[in-house]
Amino acid sequence: MTIIDRAPPAPTPPRTGSDFAELTRRVSAAGLFDRRPGYYVVRLGLVATLFAGGWVAFAALGDSWWQLLLAVFFAVLFGQIALVAHDLAHRQVFRTRRPSGITGRLAGNLGIGMSYGWWMDKHTRHHANPNHANPNHADLDPDVEPDVLVWSTDQARASRGLPRFLGRWQAFLFFPLLTLEGLNLHYSSVRALFRPTMRRRGLEATLLLLHVVGYLGALFLVLSPGKALVFLAVHQGLWGVYMGSIFAPGHKGMSMIEPGQKLDFLRRQVLTSRNVRGSRFVDVAMGGLNYQIEHHLFPHLPTPHLRRARPIVRGYCAELSLRYHETGLLRSWAEALGHLHRAGAPLRAAG
């Protein structure tokens, strides 16, 4: 009998640092933190070209009901511009604050009438504490504050005024309410100008004013008053629905962090986020935010790298026995609306 002498396998070096540090090393080793300037040149150039071309077509078409097709076009385009501003705020495009802020304010304030400074502050707090609904700390996740809707049964029991009135049947009212989200973004942007903490208030205000004058001026100079108002309603309403369709599936209906609950960064981001499966079309329509788990773990990761990071993050979560939640688009909405309906249960029980 032949005896084959084999050396024992080399021991696996012990893991050092946190679980998130190990995941970061794996993502870095795959080269996913590298910048993608070519991608963003093409993307920003295409969005800017469509924006300019859309307004040229608007002027050429004149006082016609066919303008409502352009209203739908601009609803989608405004959502894409908002996604560009989102990537700029996370410094996916530029490494430094100054060019990110300049381009972000041109896209957000001037382009679509949404304050870049207000939104960046709000979104930063959301990333730090996703789905953290603590009524005693208003600086936690502003996306789950009970301003119109309630996001937990505790919020429902404590609600007053409009949230209490709407909360009983909020799951059925959610999409109709999204038609007002575009107007809400404008209103919140203007209201934020009066906060002393707002950076570059003069510039923010000037660009917002230029947007309002240019947008309303174009509508009422080219269209009759009736058509202008219908265009405004269709455009702003569909833009609001589109914005909700982009941002809501990532977190609504996922785990809520209770007051006093302690989770490390990795688990806080993974357990409160949901990925949405789909084709390249879904990637473009949602601006990469269908990879919400990867985006929340690595907000500065360029959008085209999120798809490549997914198998790394998913495999690592499996190693840790950490739930990695991913659904189709329709299922994500079913889960979100189901959560809203359950959150309003105390109000229905109270009659």
Short mmCIF file of N, CA and C in Angstrom, two decimals, residues 79 81-92 104-105 108-109 112-127 142-143 181 184-185 188-190 192-193 195 198 204 208 239 243 246-247 289 292 295:
data_model
loop_
_atom_site.label_atom_id
_atom_site.label_comp_id
_atom_site.label_asym_id
_atom_site.label_seq_id
_atom_site.Cartn_x
_atom_site.Cartn_y
_atom_site.Cartn_z
N GLY A 79 -37.69 62.73 -12.12
CA GLY A 79 -37.25 61.66 -11.23
C GLY A 79 -35.81 61.26 -11.49
N ILE A 81 -33.50 63.22 -12.76
CA ILE A 81 -32.65 64.31 -12.28
C ILE A 81 -32.50 64.23 -10.76
N ALA A 82 -33.58 63.88 -10.06
CA ALA A 82 -33.49 63.71 -8.61
C ALA A 82 -32.50 62.60 -8.26
N LEU A 83 -32.47 61.55 -9.06
CA LEU A 83 -31.52 60.46 -8.82
C LEU A 83 -30.08 60.93 -9.06
N VAL A 84 -29.88 61.79 -10.04
CA VAL A 84 -28.55 62.36 -10.27
C VAL A 84 -28.13 63.19 -9.05
N ALA A 85 -29.06 64.02 -8.55
CA ALA A 85 -28.75 64.82 -7.35
C ALA A 85 -28.44 63.91 -6.16
N HIS A 86 -29.14 62.79 -6.06
CA HIS A 86 -28.88 61.81 -5.00
C HIS A 86 -27.45 61.29 -5.08
N ASP A 87 -27.01 60.90 -6.28
CA ASP A 87 -25.65 60.38 -6.43
C ASP A 87 -24.61 61.47 -6.15
N LEU A 88 -24.91 62.69 -6.54
CA LEU A 88 -24.00 63.79 -6.25
C LEU A 88 -23.88 64.02 -4.74
N ALA A 89 -24.99 63.94 -4.03
CA ALA A 89 -24.96 64.15 -2.58
C ALA A 89 -24.13 63.09 -1.88
N HIS A 90 -24.10 61.88 -2.43
CA HIS A 90 -23.30 60.81 -1.85
C HIS A 90 -21.86 60.80 -2.37
N ARG A 91 -21.52 61.80 -3.16
CA ARG A 91 -20.17 61.93 -3.72
C ARG A 91 -19.76 60.69 -4.53
N GLN A 92 -20.71 60.17 -5.25
CA GLN A 92 -20.40 59.09 -6.17
C GLN A 92 -19.77 59.63 -7.45
N GLY A 104 -25.03 69.61 -7.78
CA GLY A 104 -26.26 69.19 -7.12
C GLY A 104 -27.29 70.29 -7.04
N ARG A 105 -26.86 71.51 -6.77
CA ARG A 105 -27.82 72.62 -6.69
C ARG A 105 -28.34 73.00 -8.07
N GLY A 108 -30.80 70.00 -8.67
CA GLY A 108 -31.93 69.96 -7.76
C GLY A 108 -32.72 71.26 -7.71
N ASN A 109 -32.07 72.34 -7.28
CA ASN A 109 -32.78 73.61 -7.11
C ASN A 109 -33.24 74.19 -8.43
N ILE A 112 -35.22 71.03 -10.98
CA ILE A 112 -36.52 70.45 -10.63
C ILE A 112 -37.19 71.14 -9.45
N GLY A 113 -36.57 72.18 -8.89
CA GLY A 113 -37.21 72.92 -7.81
C GLY A 113 -37.19 72.22 -6.47
N MET A 114 -36.18 71.39 -6.23
CA MET A 114 -36.02 70.68 -4.96
C MET A 114 -34.70 71.08 -4.33
N SER A 115 -34.74 71.58 -3.11
CA SER A 115 -33.54 72.07 -2.44
C SER A 115 -32.53 70.95 -2.22
N TYR A 116 -31.37 71.11 -2.79
CA TYR A 116 -30.29 70.14 -2.63
C TYR A 116 -29.83 70.10 -1.18
N GLY A 117 -29.68 71.26 -0.55
CA GLY A 117 -29.21 71.32 0.82
C GLY A 117 -30.18 70.69 1.79
N TRP A 118 -31.48 70.99 1.63
CA TRP A 118 -32.50 70.39 2.50
C TRP A 118 -32.54 68.89 2.33
N TRP A 119 -32.56 68.43 1.08
CA TRP A 119 -32.68 67.00 0.84
C TRP A 119 -31.43 66.26 1.33
N MET A 120 -30.25 66.83 1.14
CA MET A 120 -29.02 66.16 1.57
C MET A 120 -29.01 65.99 3.09
N ASP A 121 -29.44 67.02 3.83
CA ASP A 121 -29.50 66.91 5.28
C ASP A 121 -30.50 65.83 5.70
N LYS A 122 -31.66 65.83 5.09
CA LYS A 122 -32.70 64.85 5.41
C LYS A 122 -32.23 63.43 5.09
N HIS A 123 -31.63 63.26 3.93
CA HIS A 123 -31.22 61.93 3.49
C HIS A 123 -30.03 61.40 4.30
N THR A 124 -29.16 62.29 4.73
CA THR A 124 -28.04 61.87 5.56
C THR A 124 -28.54 61.31 6.89
N ARG A 125 -29.54 61.98 7.49
CA ARG A 125 -30.10 61.47 8.75
C ARG A 125 -30.82 60.14 8.54
N HIS A 126 -31.44 59.98 7.38
CA HIS A 126 -32.08 58.70 7.08
C HIS A 126 -31.04 57.58 7.00
N HIS A 127 -29.92 57.83 6.34
CA HIS A 127 -28.90 56.80 6.21
C HIS A 127 -28.30 56.42 7.55
N PRO A 142 -35.99 60.82 9.35
CA PRO A 142 -37.14 61.67 9.04
C PRO A 142 -38.13 61.02 8.09
N ASP A 143 -37.73 59.93 7.42
CA ASP A 143 -38.62 59.28 6.48
C ASP A 143 -39.71 58.47 7.16
N GLU A 181 -46.74 64.35 -3.68
CA GLU A 181 -45.37 64.35 -3.20
C GLU A 181 -44.50 65.37 -3.94
N ASN A 184 -45.12 68.55 -2.33
CA ASN A 184 -44.55 68.51 -0.99
C ASN A 184 -43.04 68.75 -1.03
N LEU A 185 -42.36 68.24 -2.04
CA LEU A 185 -40.92 68.48 -2.17
C LEU A 185 -40.63 69.96 -2.37
N SER A 188 -41.44 71.74 1.08
CA SER A 188 -40.41 71.46 2.08
C SER A 188 -39.12 72.19 1.76
N SER A 189 -38.81 72.32 0.47
CA SER A 189 -37.60 73.03 0.06
C SER A 189 -37.66 74.49 0.44
N VAL A 190 -38.81 75.12 0.20
CA VAL A 190 -38.97 76.53 0.55
C VAL A 190 -38.97 76.71 2.06
N ALA A 192 -37.48 74.98 4.26
CA ALA A 192 -36.13 74.79 4.80
C ALA A 192 -35.27 76.03 4.69
N LEU A 193 -35.62 76.95 3.78
CA LEU A 193 -34.84 78.17 3.63
C LEU A 193 -34.88 79.05 4.87
N ARG A 195 -34.64 77.97 7.92
CA ARG A 195 -33.88 77.38 9.01
C ARG A 195 -32.49 78.00 9.06
N MET A 198 -29.46 76.02 7.47
CA MET A 198 -29.34 75.79 6.04
C MET A 198 -28.08 76.45 5.50
N GLU A 204 -29.35 78.88 -2.55
CA GLU A 204 -30.46 77.93 -2.63
C GLU A 204 -31.76 78.67 -3.00
N LEU A 208 -33.96 78.29 -6.53
CA LEU A 208 -35.36 77.84 -6.45
C LEU A 208 -36.30 78.85 -7.09
N TRP A 239 -44.86 62.83 -11.25
CA TRP A 239 -43.52 62.91 -10.68
C TRP A 239 -43.53 62.42 -9.23
N MET A 243 -41.41 59.28 -7.82
CA MET A 243 -40.46 59.41 -6.71
C MET A 243 -40.77 58.41 -5.61
N ILE A 246 -39.65 54.99 -6.54
CA ILE A 246 -38.20 54.80 -6.48
C ILE A 246 -37.73 54.56 -5.05
N PHE A 247 -38.19 55.40 -4.13
CA PHE A 247 -37.60 55.42 -2.79
C PHE A 247 -38.33 54.55 -1.77
N LEU A 289 -31.20 52.14 -6.97
CA LEU A 289 -31.67 52.03 -5.59
C LEU A 289 -32.48 50.77 -5.35
N GLN A 292 -30.83 48.37 -2.61
CA GLN A 292 -30.86 49.25 -1.46
C GLN A 292 -29.91 48.79 -0.35
N HIS A 295 -26.45 49.80 -1.35
CA HIS A 295 -26.33 51.27 -1.31
C HIS A 295 -26.23 51.77 0.13
#
